[in-house]
Short mmCIF file of C-alpha atoms and ligand atoms in Angstrom, two decimals:
data_model
loop_
_atom_site.label_atom_id
_atom_site.label_comp_id
_atom_site.label_asym_id
_atom_site.label_seq_id
_atom_site.Cartn_x
_atom_site.Cartn_y
_atom_site.Cartn_z
CA MET T 55 0.15 84.53 -15.66
CA GLU T 56 0.87 81.11 -14.18
CA LYS T 57 3.67 82.00 -11.83
CA ILE T 58 1.57 84.52 -9.94
CA ILE T 59 -0.08 81.76 -8.00
CA ASP T 60 -2.43 82.62 -5.21
CA GLN T 61 -0.53 81.39 -2.21
CA ASP T 62 -3.68 81.65 -0.11
CA LYS T 63 -5.36 78.88 -2.09
CA GLN T 64 -2.83 76.13 -2.11
CA GLY T 65 -4.73 73.60 -0.05
CA THR T 66 -3.80 70.04 -0.88
CA ALA T 67 -4.75 66.82 0.78
CA LEU T 68 -1.72 64.68 1.35
CA ASP T 69 -1.10 60.98 1.42
CA ARG T 70 1.70 58.67 2.53
CA PRO T 71 2.44 54.99 2.43
CA LYS T 72 0.57 52.81 4.90
CA LYS T 73 2.29 51.73 8.06
CA LEU T 74 1.39 48.38 9.52
CA GLY T 75 -0.55 48.59 12.74
CA ASN T 76 -1.95 52.10 12.28
CA THR T 77 -5.71 52.03 12.52
CA LYS T 78 -6.79 55.67 12.65
CA LYS T 79 -7.08 58.03 9.70
CA LEU T 80 -5.64 61.54 9.54
CA PHE T 81 -6.72 64.00 6.85
CA ILE T 82 -4.25 66.89 6.88
CA GLU T 83 -4.17 69.84 4.53
CA SER T 84 -2.02 72.93 4.36
CA TYR T 85 -2.52 76.53 3.30
CA GLY T 86 0.00 79.33 2.89
CA CYS T 87 3.78 79.20 2.78
CA GLN T 88 6.11 76.29 2.10
CA MET T 89 6.93 76.17 5.81
CA ASN T 90 3.35 75.10 6.53
CA PHE T 91 3.59 72.26 4.02
CA SER T 92 6.88 71.24 5.62
CA ASP T 93 5.39 71.48 9.14
CA SER T 94 2.50 69.21 8.11
CA GLU T 95 5.10 66.54 7.29
CA ILE T 96 6.41 66.88 10.85
CA VAL T 97 2.87 66.63 12.25
CA ALA T 98 2.17 63.51 10.15
CA SER T 99 5.34 61.97 11.54
CA ILE T 100 4.38 62.75 15.16
CA LEU T 101 0.89 61.31 14.62
CA ALA T 102 2.11 58.20 12.77
CA LYS T 103 3.53 57.14 16.14
CA GLU T 104 0.06 57.67 17.64
CA GLY T 105 -1.55 55.22 15.24
CA TYR T 106 -2.60 57.58 12.43
CA ASP T 107 -2.20 56.91 8.72
CA THR T 108 -2.98 59.78 6.36
CA THR T 109 -5.93 59.66 4.00
CA THR T 110 -6.97 61.91 1.12
CA ASP T 111 -10.62 61.04 1.72
CA LEU T 112 -12.14 63.54 4.12
CA THR T 113 -15.18 61.33 4.76
CA GLN T 114 -12.94 58.55 6.13
CA ALA T 115 -11.06 60.78 8.59
CA ASP T 116 -11.01 60.24 12.35
CA LEU T 117 -8.97 63.42 12.68
CA VAL T 118 -8.93 66.42 10.34
CA LEU T 119 -6.12 68.93 10.71
CA VAL T 120 -5.86 72.16 8.77
CA ASN T 121 -2.54 73.98 8.77
CA THR T 122 -3.50 77.62 8.41
CA CYS T 123 -2.12 80.92 7.14
CA SER T 124 -2.76 84.41 8.53
CA ILE T 125 -0.61 86.45 6.16
CA ARG T 126 -3.55 88.21 4.49
CA GLU T 127 -7.21 88.45 5.43
CA LYS T 128 -8.15 86.42 2.36
CA ALA T 129 -5.97 83.52 3.54
CA GLU T 130 -7.96 83.39 6.78
CA GLN T 131 -11.28 83.57 4.93
CA THR T 132 -10.24 80.59 2.82
CA VAL T 133 -9.70 78.52 5.97
CA ARG T 134 -13.03 79.62 7.51
CA LYS T 135 -14.79 78.41 4.35
CA ARG T 136 -12.96 75.12 4.58
CA LEU T 137 -14.23 74.67 8.14
CA GLU T 138 -17.78 74.87 6.75
CA THR T 139 -16.99 71.90 4.51
CA TYR T 140 -15.67 69.92 7.47
CA ASN T 141 -18.87 70.80 9.29
CA ALA T 142 -20.97 69.28 6.53
CA VAL T 143 -18.87 66.09 6.59
CA LYS T 144 -19.08 65.88 10.37
CA LYS T 145 -22.86 65.54 10.10
CA THR T 146 -22.33 62.13 8.49
CA ASN T 147 -19.34 61.24 10.67
CA PRO T 148 -20.04 62.72 14.16
CA SER T 149 -16.98 61.18 15.84
CA MET T 150 -14.60 63.04 13.51
CA LYS T 151 -12.35 65.52 15.37
CA VAL T 152 -11.15 68.78 13.83
CA GLY T 153 -7.96 70.64 14.74
CA VAL T 154 -6.53 73.95 13.59
CA LEU T 155 -2.74 74.25 13.28
CA GLY T 156 -0.40 77.02 12.18
CA CYS T 157 -0.60 80.78 12.15
CA MET T 158 -4.37 81.25 12.60
CA ALA T 159 -4.21 78.91 15.60
CA GLU T 160 -1.48 81.07 17.09
CA ARG T 161 -3.22 84.35 16.29
CA LEU T 162 -6.73 83.45 17.45
CA LYS T 163 -5.87 80.97 20.22
CA SER T 164 -8.85 79.71 22.24
CA LYS T 165 -11.10 82.26 20.49
CA PHE T 166 -11.23 79.66 17.74
CA LEU T 167 -13.13 77.26 19.98
CA GLU T 168 -15.74 79.95 20.65
CA GLU T 169 -16.02 81.23 17.11
CA GLU T 170 -15.99 77.92 15.26
CA LYS T 171 -18.01 75.22 17.00
CA ILE T 172 -16.55 72.54 14.75
CA VAL T 173 -13.04 73.03 16.12
CA ASP T 174 -11.90 70.58 18.86
CA LEU T 175 -8.24 71.52 19.14
CA VAL T 176 -6.00 74.51 18.46
CA VAL T 177 -2.25 74.03 18.15
CA GLY T 178 0.36 76.71 17.38
CA PRO T 179 3.47 76.16 15.22
CA ASP T 180 5.83 75.42 18.14
CA ALA T 181 3.50 73.00 19.97
CA TYR T 182 3.14 70.08 17.56
CA LYS T 183 4.99 67.69 19.87
CA ASP T 184 2.16 68.21 22.35
CA LEU T 185 -0.40 66.85 19.85
CA PRO T 186 -0.57 63.36 21.45
CA ASN T 187 -1.43 64.91 24.85
CA LEU T 188 -3.88 67.33 23.29
CA LEU T 189 -5.66 64.49 21.50
CA ASP T 190 -6.01 62.72 24.87
CA GLU T 191 -7.63 65.88 26.23
CA VAL T 192 -10.07 65.94 23.31
CA ASP T 193 -10.91 62.27 23.87
CA ALA T 194 -11.62 63.09 27.51
CA GLY T 195 -14.02 65.81 26.35
CA ARG T 196 -11.83 68.71 27.42
CA GLU T 197 -10.69 71.79 25.54
CA ALA T 198 -7.31 71.33 23.92
CA VAL T 199 -5.29 74.44 23.13
CA ASN T 200 -1.52 74.84 23.05
CA VAL T 201 -0.17 77.98 21.44
CA ILE T 202 2.99 78.41 23.49
CA LEU T 203 5.83 79.75 21.36
CA SER T 204 9.24 78.28 22.06
CA LYS T 205 12.80 79.51 22.39
CA ASP T 206 14.43 76.45 20.93
CA GLU T 207 11.92 74.13 19.25
CA THR T 208 13.13 73.37 15.71
CA TYR T 209 11.76 69.79 15.36
CA ALA T 210 15.35 68.79 14.53
CA ASP T 211 14.69 65.34 16.01
CA VAL T 212 11.51 64.60 14.04
CA ALA T 213 12.03 62.80 10.73
CA PRO T 214 9.28 64.23 8.50
CA VAL T 215 6.91 61.89 6.68
CA ARG T 216 7.22 63.07 3.03
CA LEU T 217 3.65 63.85 2.00
CA GLY T 218 2.10 64.21 -1.42
CA GLY T 219 5.44 64.97 -3.06
CA ASN T 220 6.98 63.89 -6.34
CA GLY T 221 9.86 61.91 -4.80
CA VAL T 222 12.30 64.27 -6.52
CA THR T 223 12.21 67.57 -4.62
CA ALA T 224 11.85 68.11 -0.86
CA PHE T 225 11.89 70.88 1.72
CA VAL T 226 14.17 70.93 4.76
CA SER T 227 13.52 73.63 7.32
CA ILE T 228 16.60 75.32 8.79
CA THR T 229 15.21 78.23 10.79
CA ARG T 230 11.93 78.97 12.53
CA GLY T 231 10.33 82.28 13.41
CA CYS T 232 11.41 85.77 12.36
CA ASP T 233 12.87 88.73 14.23
CA ASN T 234 12.57 91.31 11.50
CA MET T 235 9.28 92.86 12.56
CA CYS T 236 8.28 94.24 9.18
CA THR T 237 5.41 96.51 10.20
CA PHE T 238 2.85 94.85 7.88
CA CYS T 239 3.69 91.26 8.81
CA VAL T 240 1.94 88.92 11.23
CA VAL T 241 4.63 86.19 11.07
CA PRO T 242 6.76 87.35 14.04
CA PHE T 243 3.59 87.14 16.17
CA THR T 244 2.44 83.76 14.91
CA ARG T 245 5.77 81.97 14.54
CA GLY T 246 7.76 83.57 17.32
CA ARG T 247 11.37 84.60 17.60
CA GLU T 248 13.99 83.37 15.25
CA ARG T 249 16.01 80.24 16.03
CA SER T 250 18.21 78.01 13.90
CA ARG T 251 18.52 74.28 13.64
CA ASP T 252 21.67 72.24 14.33
CA PRO T 253 23.63 71.85 11.05
CA GLN T 254 24.31 68.20 11.87
CA SER T 255 20.60 67.39 12.01
CA ILE T 256 20.09 69.31 8.74
CA ILE T 257 22.81 67.27 7.03
CA GLN T 258 21.38 64.04 8.45
CA GLU T 259 17.97 64.86 7.00
CA ILE T 260 19.56 65.73 3.64
CA ASN T 261 21.57 62.48 3.63
CA ALA T 262 18.37 60.53 4.28
CA LEU T 263 16.66 62.30 1.37
CA ALA T 264 19.58 61.49 -0.94
CA ALA T 265 19.44 57.85 0.17
CA ASP T 266 15.70 57.83 -0.67
CA GLY T 267 16.44 59.00 -4.20
CA TYR T 268 15.56 62.70 -3.86
CA LYS T 269 17.43 65.01 -6.25
CA GLU T 270 16.74 68.52 -4.99
CA VAL T 271 16.43 70.09 -1.54
CA THR T 272 15.11 73.55 -0.72
CA LEU T 273 16.37 74.92 2.60
CA LEU T 274 13.45 76.71 4.20
CA GLY T 275 13.01 79.55 6.64
CA GLN T 276 11.16 82.85 6.94
CA ASN T 277 14.58 84.49 6.63
CA VAL T 278 17.17 81.85 5.71
CA ASP T 279 20.09 84.27 5.30
CA SER T 280 19.80 85.08 8.97
CA TYR T 281 20.57 81.43 9.89
CA LEU T 282 23.03 81.22 12.80
CA TRP T 283 23.81 78.08 14.78
CA TYR T 284 25.80 78.64 17.95
CA GLY T 285 24.70 75.61 19.95
CA GLY T 286 20.98 76.42 20.16
CA GLY T 287 18.80 79.24 21.44
CA LEU T 288 17.31 82.38 19.98
CA LYS T 289 19.21 84.42 17.41
CA LYS T 290 18.72 87.53 19.51
CA ASP T 291 20.60 85.92 22.41
CA PHE T 292 23.72 85.25 20.31
CA LYS T 293 25.39 88.34 21.75
CA ASN T 294 25.38 86.69 25.20
CA ALA T 295 26.88 83.42 23.93
CA SER T 296 30.31 82.24 25.14
CA GLU T 297 33.42 83.18 23.16
CA MET T 298 33.76 79.51 22.25
CA ALA T 299 30.20 79.36 20.90
CA LYS T 300 30.77 82.55 18.92
CA ALA T 301 34.02 81.27 17.44
CA THR T 302 32.45 78.02 16.24
CA ALA T 303 29.12 79.48 15.08
CA VAL T 304 27.83 78.50 11.62
CA ASP T 305 26.20 81.17 9.47
CA PHE T 306 24.09 80.70 6.34
CA ALA T 307 26.96 80.95 3.85
CA GLN T 308 28.84 78.29 5.83
CA LEU T 309 25.77 76.07 6.07
CA LEU T 310 25.24 76.29 2.29
CA ASP T 311 28.88 75.38 1.75
CA LEU T 312 28.52 72.41 4.13
CA VAL T 313 25.40 70.96 2.54
CA ALA T 314 26.64 71.47 -1.04
CA GLN T 315 29.81 69.55 -0.16
CA ALA T 316 28.01 66.86 1.84
CA GLN T 317 25.77 65.90 -1.13
CA PRO T 318 27.46 66.99 -4.38
CA LYS T 319 24.86 65.10 -6.46
CA LEU T 320 21.87 66.92 -4.97
CA ARG T 321 20.69 70.31 -6.24
CA PHE T 322 20.12 72.91 -3.53
CA ARG T 323 17.80 75.90 -3.32
CA PHE T 324 16.84 78.14 -0.42
CA SER T 325 13.94 80.41 0.46
CA THR T 326 13.28 83.12 1.56
CA SER T 327 16.07 85.68 1.42
CA ASN T 328 15.71 89.00 3.12
CA PRO T 329 17.75 91.68 1.34
CA GLN T 330 19.17 93.14 4.54
CA ASP T 331 20.42 89.74 5.73
CA MET T 332 21.83 88.38 2.47
CA THR T 333 25.63 88.59 2.61
CA ARG T 334 27.99 88.67 -0.37
CA ASP T 335 29.52 85.49 1.14
CA VAL T 336 26.32 83.66 0.19
CA LEU T 337 26.72 84.78 -3.42
CA HIS T 338 30.33 83.57 -3.48
CA VAL T 339 29.37 80.18 -2.04
CA MET T 340 26.67 79.92 -4.73
CA ALA T 341 29.28 80.73 -7.38
CA LYS T 342 31.64 78.13 -5.94
CA HIS T 343 29.20 75.19 -6.09
CA ASP T 344 27.58 73.99 -9.32
CA ASN T 345 24.95 72.16 -7.26
CA ILE T 346 23.53 75.33 -5.67
CA CYS T 347 20.88 76.64 -8.05
CA ASN T 348 21.42 80.16 -9.35
CA TYR T 349 18.09 81.44 -8.21
CA ILE T 350 17.25 83.94 -5.48
CA HIS T 351 13.81 84.88 -4.22
CA LEU T 352 14.46 88.38 -2.93
CA PRO T 353 11.25 90.08 -1.74
CA VAL T 354 11.48 93.86 -1.78
CA GLN T 355 7.82 94.88 -1.08
CA SER T 356 8.28 98.43 -2.46
CA GLY T 357 10.67 100.45 -4.59
CA SER T 358 10.31 103.57 -2.44
CA THR T 359 12.83 104.16 0.32
CA ARG T 360 10.23 106.12 2.30
CA ILE T 361 7.78 103.19 2.19
CA LEU T 362 10.56 100.68 2.93
CA GLU T 363 11.31 102.66 6.06
CA ALA T 364 7.63 102.73 7.08
CA MET T 365 7.62 98.96 6.55
CA ASN T 366 10.70 98.66 8.80
CA ARG T 367 12.62 96.97 6.01
CA GLN T 368 16.22 97.63 6.98
CA HIS T 369 17.49 98.80 3.59
CA THR T 370 16.99 101.56 1.04
CA ARG T 371 16.05 101.31 -2.62
CA GLU T 372 19.71 102.03 -3.49
CA GLU T 373 21.07 99.32 -1.17
CA TYR T 374 18.70 96.81 -2.74
CA MET T 375 19.84 97.86 -6.22
CA ALA T 376 23.49 97.45 -5.15
CA LEU T 377 22.70 93.91 -3.98
CA ILE T 378 21.03 93.18 -7.33
CA ASP T 379 24.12 94.56 -9.13
CA ASP T 380 26.34 92.22 -7.10
CA ILE T 381 24.09 89.22 -7.78
CA LYS T 382 24.23 89.94 -11.52
CA ARG T 383 28.03 90.42 -11.38
CA ILE T 384 28.85 87.37 -9.24
CA LEU T 385 26.12 85.09 -10.68
CA PRO T 386 25.47 86.40 -14.21
CA ASP T 387 22.77 83.84 -15.05
CA CYS T 388 20.94 84.02 -11.71
CA GLY T 389 17.12 83.92 -11.73
CA ILE T 390 15.62 86.55 -9.42
CA SER T 391 12.04 86.83 -8.17
CA HIS T 392 10.26 89.18 -5.77
CA ASP T 393 7.30 89.81 -3.49
CA MET T 394 5.62 93.20 -3.83
CA ILE T 395 2.90 94.91 -1.81
CA ALA T 396 0.65 97.52 -3.47
CA GLY T 397 -1.04 100.19 -1.39
CA PHE T 398 0.84 100.13 1.92
CA PRO T 399 -0.43 102.98 4.17
CA THR T 400 0.61 106.47 2.94
CA GLU T 401 1.80 105.09 -0.43
CA THR T 402 1.64 107.93 -2.99
CA GLU T 403 1.55 107.77 -6.76
CA GLN T 404 5.25 108.67 -6.72
CA ASP T 405 6.04 105.77 -4.35
CA HIS T 406 4.16 103.48 -6.71
CA GLN T 407 6.14 104.82 -9.68
CA ASP T 408 9.32 104.07 -7.69
CA THR T 409 8.14 100.47 -7.39
CA LEU T 410 7.57 100.22 -11.14
CA SER T 411 10.96 101.79 -11.91
CA LEU T 412 12.72 99.39 -9.52
CA MET T 413 11.04 96.52 -11.35
CA GLU T 414 12.32 97.99 -14.66
CA TYR T 415 15.81 98.12 -13.16
CA VAL T 416 15.83 94.50 -11.99
CA GLN T 417 13.66 92.86 -14.68
CA TYR T 418 12.63 90.01 -12.38
CA ASP T 419 11.95 86.54 -13.76
CA PHE T 420 8.70 86.39 -11.83
CA GLY T 421 7.06 87.62 -8.65
CA PHE T 422 4.32 87.26 -6.06
CA MET T 423 2.28 90.44 -5.87
CA PHE T 424 -0.30 91.42 -3.28
CA MET T 425 -2.59 94.23 -2.19
CA TYR T 426 -1.79 95.43 1.30
CA SER T 427 -4.01 93.70 3.85
CA GLU T 428 -4.06 95.13 7.35
CA ARG T 429 -3.28 92.45 9.96
CA PRO T 430 -4.48 92.91 13.54
CA GLY T 431 -1.73 93.45 16.08
CA THR T 432 0.99 94.46 13.62
CA MET T 433 2.76 97.79 14.02
CA ALA T 434 1.20 99.08 10.78
CA ALA T 435 -2.30 98.23 12.06
CA ARG T 436 -1.61 99.92 15.39
CA LYS T 437 0.13 103.05 14.16
CA MET T 438 -0.95 103.65 10.58
CA GLU T 439 -4.28 104.17 8.88
CA ASP T 440 -5.02 101.78 5.98
CA ASP T 441 -5.53 104.92 3.88
CA VAL T 442 -5.02 103.86 0.25
CA PRO T 443 -8.54 103.29 -1.13
CA ASP T 444 -9.24 99.79 -2.48
CA PRO T 445 -9.74 100.85 -6.13
CA ILE T 446 -6.33 102.57 -6.08
CA LYS T 447 -4.67 99.54 -4.45
CA LYS T 448 -6.24 97.35 -7.12
CA ARG T 449 -5.16 99.59 -10.00
CA ARG T 450 -1.59 99.76 -8.69
CA LEU T 451 -1.48 96.00 -8.22
CA THR T 452 -2.71 95.51 -11.79
CA GLU T 453 0.02 97.81 -13.10
CA ILE T 454 2.63 95.88 -11.12
CA ILE T 455 1.32 92.52 -12.38
CA ASN T 456 1.17 93.73 -16.00
CA LEU T 457 4.74 95.01 -15.85
CA GLN T 458 5.90 91.74 -14.30
CA GLN T 459 4.18 89.82 -17.07
CA GLN T 460 6.13 91.83 -19.67
CA HIS T 461 9.39 91.18 -17.86
CA SER T 462 8.64 87.48 -17.42
CA ALA T 463 7.99 87.23 -21.16
CA LEU T 464 11.27 89.00 -21.91
CA ARG T 465 13.13 86.67 -19.55
CA THR T 466 11.69 83.47 -21.03
CA GLN T 467 12.23 84.70 -24.62
CA LYS T 468 15.94 85.03 -23.86
CA TYR T 469 16.10 81.23 -23.62
CA LEU T 470 14.72 80.62 -27.12
CA GLY T 471 17.26 78.63 -29.17
CA LYS T 472 19.36 77.88 -26.08
CA THR T 473 19.91 74.59 -24.26
CA VAL T 474 19.06 74.51 -20.54
CA GLU T 475 19.52 71.97 -17.76
CA VAL T 476 16.27 70.57 -16.35
CA LEU T 477 15.57 68.34 -13.36
CA ILE T 478 12.42 66.36 -14.26
CA GLU T 479 9.84 66.54 -11.47
CA LYS T 480 6.51 65.29 -12.81
CA GLU T 481 4.13 65.02 -15.73
CA SER T 482 3.23 68.32 -17.35
CA LYS T 483 -0.21 69.62 -16.36
CA LYS T 484 -0.90 70.61 -19.96
CA ASP T 485 0.06 67.43 -21.77
CA ALA T 486 0.39 63.85 -20.47
CA GLU T 487 3.02 63.17 -23.15
CA TYR T 488 5.31 65.83 -21.64
CA TRP T 489 7.51 65.98 -18.56
CA SER T 490 7.76 69.13 -16.47
CA GLY T 491 10.80 70.26 -14.54
CA ARG T 492 12.75 73.36 -13.63
CA THR T 493 16.02 74.97 -14.60
CA PRO T 494 18.45 76.02 -11.86
CA GLN T 495 17.00 79.54 -12.37
CA ASN T 496 13.60 78.10 -11.36
CA THR T 497 11.94 78.47 -14.76
CA VAL T 498 9.48 75.68 -15.62
CA VAL T 499 10.36 73.64 -18.73
CA ASP T 500 8.04 71.18 -20.50
CA PHE T 501 9.30 68.69 -23.09
CA PRO T 502 8.29 65.32 -24.65
CA LYS T 503 8.78 62.40 -22.25
CA ASP T 504 10.77 60.16 -24.60
CA HIS T 505 12.68 57.60 -22.49
CA TYR T 506 13.39 60.00 -19.62
CA GLN T 507 12.14 59.60 -16.03
CA PRO T 508 11.36 61.91 -13.09
CA GLY T 509 14.61 62.61 -11.23
CA ASP T 510 16.71 62.68 -14.44
CA ILE T 511 18.71 65.80 -15.20
CA VAL T 512 18.29 66.48 -18.90
CA GLN T 513 19.59 69.06 -21.39
CA VAL T 514 16.62 70.62 -23.17
CA HIS T 515 16.77 72.72 -26.33
CA ILE T 516 14.18 75.52 -26.03
CA GLU T 517 11.93 76.08 -29.03
CA GLN T 518 8.89 77.95 -27.68
CA CYS T 519 7.84 79.84 -24.58
CA THR T 520 5.00 81.53 -22.74
CA SER T 521 5.73 84.17 -20.09
CA ALA T 522 5.97 81.40 -17.48
CA THR T 523 7.06 78.22 -19.25
CA LEU T 524 9.79 77.13 -21.66
CA ILE T 525 8.93 74.36 -24.14
CA GLY T 526 11.54 72.31 -25.98
CA LYS T 527 13.08 68.92 -26.74
CA ALA T 528 15.60 66.93 -24.77
CA VAL T 529 18.96 66.59 -26.45
CA GLU T 530 21.44 63.81 -25.64
CA PRO T 531 24.57 65.13 -23.99
CA ILE T 532 27.64 64.69 -26.25
CA ASN T 533 29.33 62.32 -23.80
CA ALA T 534 26.19 60.21 -23.11
N1 SAH N 197 9.96 86.00 4.88
C1 SAH N 197 8.76 85.35 4.53
C2 SAH N 197 7.69 86.27 4.15
C3 SAH N 197 6.40 85.63 4.41
S1 SAH N 197 5.11 86.53 3.88
C4 SAH N 197 8.95 84.25 3.52
O1 SAH N 197 9.46 83.23 3.85
O2 SAH N 197 8.53 84.36 2.36
C5 SAH N 197 5.19 86.38 2.11
C6 SAH N 197 4.85 87.66 1.45
O3 SAH N 197 3.53 88.04 1.77
C7 SAH N 197 5.68 88.86 1.90
O4 SAH N 197 6.95 88.90 1.31
C8 SAH N 197 4.81 90.01 1.51
O5 SAH N 197 5.02 90.41 0.17
C9 SAH N 197 3.41 89.44 1.63
N2 SAH N 197 2.73 89.98 2.82
C10 SAH N 197 3.06 89.82 4.11
N3 SAH N 197 2.22 90.48 4.91
C11 SAH N 197 1.33 91.11 4.08
C12 SAH N 197 0.22 91.97 4.31
N4 SAH N 197 -0.13 92.35 5.53
N5 SAH N 197 -0.46 92.41 3.23
C13 SAH N 197 -0.11 92.04 1.98
N6 SAH N 197 0.92 91.24 1.71
C14 SAH N 197 1.64 90.78 2.75
FE1 F3S N 198 7.48 88.87 7.77
FE2 F3S N 198 9.42 90.55 7.32
FE3 F3S N 198 9.90 88.31 8.68
S1 F3S N 198 7.91 89.89 5.83
S2 F3S N 198 8.41 86.88 7.88
S3 F3S N 198 8.63 90.00 9.33
S4 F3S N 198 11.21 89.28 7.12
#
């Protein structure tokens, strides 16, 4: 099924317009979550000031940067393989420098320099502003590692260079780090404690995107619903803030309201929501604004309360179901997707059945589904044995994926014969005569190009579907 993309394999080389005067070439590619792709745009911006233009041709690169993911073991293996390719290229271009960014840099630190001879510099997610100094160190033949995590770095003052995009949709990061400490997850260790970005700088970035012709913005964070601006600093220190700071603090529902009002012509999305942190206020703000897409990515990981507790997810199966009920009541046409982990330590057949029955209850539009992968340093790795045998993990994952495929098909079939609103993003991968875009619910729609252009919002009458894609024809609005 198309929507179950392998997030570990999303490497893309990125390009940007040439800037006069830049003489050096940067090849930057990103793996893993959307935040990494967004961070690479910040890195490209920092390095543009150091004389680097981006290139999509690895053989031309003076500097190769790979923005890495540690979420599962497979994600790390993918990056190690990629380093072998760089190694081969370096044989023909010995002056090429190679740097590792992102979560693997943070997790492995200077060990990277020992383990991978090709690597010249290692830079963690909060240290990108130090890249110019680190590159000087490399030029001077010294080791260059900065993996210091920060209390307040949000890159609010860096205007990202939009890389490899479609000119229609863009990401804007609003929080960094995560405090949730899910026992399976490496993110709190690699991306540090949670902090939020100044709403004014968020709105400025969104205004600039609107001025550049963008039509849709996704607000990004590991846990966006936990957003809280009270003048800067870590979320965990909010309790010590002044009464004044507390009284004027901006939470996620308020931020959504602000951005939706600031740019009524832009469509807004956000990702990722953590069930325990998603307030009903957010749902009401979504209902209030037509330009906030009715779509929520709401990872649950398991349908068993016992497993949720072992994962340190701060809600039960029943609380999650109550949130789903409220979403369906307040936003009746809301698209909902999930992340699910099969085979967490101690997971029994009954726990697995609870996962399947939760999926039956929700009937998600789509989902991202994974086998549990033990990550060094996490609480689960330290305290729990990875005791579900691989064949059982695999079988459970297959059952989860098959059920999701059935639900996805049911969800797309419901649109047959209906007319949906689509923001055109790009040419369809399947047919050069077709555009591809998404509904507010985040379902992909393909339809004949006709006279329409990327960035147009079009009404499309749905005639066919697969489990992942709607196919139809654009219809002229009555008042056009
Ligand atoms: N809050 C984050 C979650 C990042 S991790 C966000 O912005 O999406 C994305 C998904 O990877 C998680 O929801 C979880 O389903 C999966 N995942 C995380 N750690 C994992 C592990 N150790 N093994 C398998 N899957 C994992
Ligand atoms: Fe990871 Fe849980 Fe945060 S999945 S990113 S620790 S919400």
